[in-house]
mmCIF file of C-alpha atoms in Angstrom:
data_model
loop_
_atom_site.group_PDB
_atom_site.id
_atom_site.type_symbol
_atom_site.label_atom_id
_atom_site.label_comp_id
_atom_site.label_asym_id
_atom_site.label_seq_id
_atom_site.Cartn_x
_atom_site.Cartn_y
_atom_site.Cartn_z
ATOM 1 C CA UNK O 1 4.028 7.131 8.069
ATOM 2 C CA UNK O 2 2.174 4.252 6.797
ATOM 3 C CA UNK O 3 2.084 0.461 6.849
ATOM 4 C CA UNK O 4 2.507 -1.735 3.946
ATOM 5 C CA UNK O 5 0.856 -5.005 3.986
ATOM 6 C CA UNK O 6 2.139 -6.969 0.925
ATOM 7 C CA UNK O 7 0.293 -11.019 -0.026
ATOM 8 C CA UNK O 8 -3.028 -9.742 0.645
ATOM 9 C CA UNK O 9 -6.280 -11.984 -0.140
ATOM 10 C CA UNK O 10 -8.190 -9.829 -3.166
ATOM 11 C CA UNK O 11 -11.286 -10.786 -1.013
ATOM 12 C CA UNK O 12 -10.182 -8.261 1.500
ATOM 13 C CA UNK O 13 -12.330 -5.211 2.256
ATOM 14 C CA UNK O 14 -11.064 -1.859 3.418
ATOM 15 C CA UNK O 15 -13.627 -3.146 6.533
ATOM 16 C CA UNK O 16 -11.608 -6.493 7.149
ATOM 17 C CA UNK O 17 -8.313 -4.696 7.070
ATOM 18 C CA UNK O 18 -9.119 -2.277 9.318
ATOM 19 C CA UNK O 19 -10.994 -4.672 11.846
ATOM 20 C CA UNK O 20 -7.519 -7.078 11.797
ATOM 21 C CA UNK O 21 -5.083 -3.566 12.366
ATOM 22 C CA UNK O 22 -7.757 -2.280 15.211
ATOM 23 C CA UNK O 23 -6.135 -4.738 17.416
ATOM 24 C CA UNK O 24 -3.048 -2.876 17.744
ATOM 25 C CA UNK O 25 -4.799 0.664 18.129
ATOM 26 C CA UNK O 26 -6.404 3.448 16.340
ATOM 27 C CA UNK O 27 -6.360 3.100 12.391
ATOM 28 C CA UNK O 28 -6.745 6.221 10.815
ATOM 29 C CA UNK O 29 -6.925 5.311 7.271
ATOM 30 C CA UNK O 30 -7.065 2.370 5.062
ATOM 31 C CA UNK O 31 -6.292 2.147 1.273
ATOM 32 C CA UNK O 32 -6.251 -0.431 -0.947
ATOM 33 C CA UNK O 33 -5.047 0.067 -4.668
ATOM 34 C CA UNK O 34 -7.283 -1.392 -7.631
ATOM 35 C CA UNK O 35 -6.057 -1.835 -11.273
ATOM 36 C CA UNK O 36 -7.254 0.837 -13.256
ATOM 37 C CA UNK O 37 -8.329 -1.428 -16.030
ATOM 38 C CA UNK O 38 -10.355 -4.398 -13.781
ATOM 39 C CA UNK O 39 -11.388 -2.578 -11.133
ATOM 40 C CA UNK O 40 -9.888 -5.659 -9.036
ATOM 41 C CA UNK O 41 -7.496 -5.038 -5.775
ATOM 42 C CA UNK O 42 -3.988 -5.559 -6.515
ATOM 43 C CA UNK O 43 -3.221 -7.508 -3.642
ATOM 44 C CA UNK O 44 -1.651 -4.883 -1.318
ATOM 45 C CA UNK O 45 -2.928 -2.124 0.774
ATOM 46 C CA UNK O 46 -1.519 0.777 2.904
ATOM 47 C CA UNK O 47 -2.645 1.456 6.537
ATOM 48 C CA UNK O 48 -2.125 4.710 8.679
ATOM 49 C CA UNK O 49 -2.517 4.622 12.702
ATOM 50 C CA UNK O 50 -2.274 7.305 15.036
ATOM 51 C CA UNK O 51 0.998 6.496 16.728
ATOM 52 C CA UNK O 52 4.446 4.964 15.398
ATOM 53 C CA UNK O 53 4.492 2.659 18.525
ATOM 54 C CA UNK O 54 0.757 0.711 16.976
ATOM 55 C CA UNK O 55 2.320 0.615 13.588
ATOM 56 C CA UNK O 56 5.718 -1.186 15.179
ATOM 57 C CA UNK O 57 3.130 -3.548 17.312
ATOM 58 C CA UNK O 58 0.483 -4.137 14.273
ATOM 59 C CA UNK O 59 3.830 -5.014 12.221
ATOM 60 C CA UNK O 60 5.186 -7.189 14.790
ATOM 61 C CA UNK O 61 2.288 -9.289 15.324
ATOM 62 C CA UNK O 62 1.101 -9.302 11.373
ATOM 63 C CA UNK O 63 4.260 -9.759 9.391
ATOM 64 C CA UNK O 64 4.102 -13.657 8.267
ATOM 65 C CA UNK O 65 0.777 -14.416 9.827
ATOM 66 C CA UNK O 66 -1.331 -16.112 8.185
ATOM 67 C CA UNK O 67 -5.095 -14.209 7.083
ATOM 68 C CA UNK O 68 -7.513 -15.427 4.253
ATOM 69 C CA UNK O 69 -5.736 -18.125 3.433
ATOM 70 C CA UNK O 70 -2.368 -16.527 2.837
ATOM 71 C CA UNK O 71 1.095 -15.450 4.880
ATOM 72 C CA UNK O 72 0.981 -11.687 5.001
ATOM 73 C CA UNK O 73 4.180 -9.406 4.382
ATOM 74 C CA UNK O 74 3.619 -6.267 6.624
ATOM 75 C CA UNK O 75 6.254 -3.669 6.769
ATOM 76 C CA UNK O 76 6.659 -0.220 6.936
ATOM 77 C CA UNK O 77 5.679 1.961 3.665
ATOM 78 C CA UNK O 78 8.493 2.873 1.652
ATOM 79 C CA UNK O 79 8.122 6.325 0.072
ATOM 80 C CA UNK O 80 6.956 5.940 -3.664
ATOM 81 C CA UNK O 81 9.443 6.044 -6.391
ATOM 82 C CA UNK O 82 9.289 8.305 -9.528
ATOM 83 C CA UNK O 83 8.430 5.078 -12.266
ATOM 84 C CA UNK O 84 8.968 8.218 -15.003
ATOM 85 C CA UNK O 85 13.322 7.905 -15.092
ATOM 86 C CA UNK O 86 14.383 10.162 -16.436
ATOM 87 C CA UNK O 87 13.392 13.057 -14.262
ATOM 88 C CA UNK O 88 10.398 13.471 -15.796
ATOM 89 C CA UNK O 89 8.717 14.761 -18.696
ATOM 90 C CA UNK O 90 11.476 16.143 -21.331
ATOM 91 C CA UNK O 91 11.182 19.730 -23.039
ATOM 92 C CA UNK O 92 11.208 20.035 -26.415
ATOM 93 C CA UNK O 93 13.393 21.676 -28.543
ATOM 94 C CA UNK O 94 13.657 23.211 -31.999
ATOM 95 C CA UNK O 95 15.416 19.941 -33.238
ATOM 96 C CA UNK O 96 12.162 18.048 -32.326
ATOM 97 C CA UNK O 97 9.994 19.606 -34.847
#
């Protein structure tokens, strides 16, 4: 599982993130999203630690602290939704052509 952390400064660094999360243990991974058309952050990133019980404390001590200059919103990762609807691409049929 992963932790979202929502609010984020776009001056953040995958470095600053991780350095702030360290405190509660072992970070495994960091990611943080960028628009594909700017190259900018979007203001949210995902973080991965090695244990559930660093992810609870990291989320404990982090959600609506302040950091850069703004209140954070850190919660647990929510799986990601299909954006398609639908179900998906749809198959063509003979009537389509």
């Amino acid at each position: 599982m992963s932790v979202y952390i929502g609010n984020l400064s776009y001056d953040a660094t995958d470095e600053d993130i991780k350095t702030v999360f360290a405190e509660y243990g072992a970070v495994k991974r960091v990611q943080v999203p960028s628009d594909r058309e700017t190259g900018r952050p979007r203001g949210f990133a995902f973080v991965e630690m090695e244990t559930e019980e660093e992810e609870e404390a990291a989320i404990a001590a982090l959600d609506g602290a302040e950091w850069m200059g703004r209140n954070l919103k850190v919660n647990k990762a929510r799986p990601r939704e299909d954006r398609r609807g639908g179900g998906g691409r749809r198959e063509r049929s003979s009537r389509d052509y």
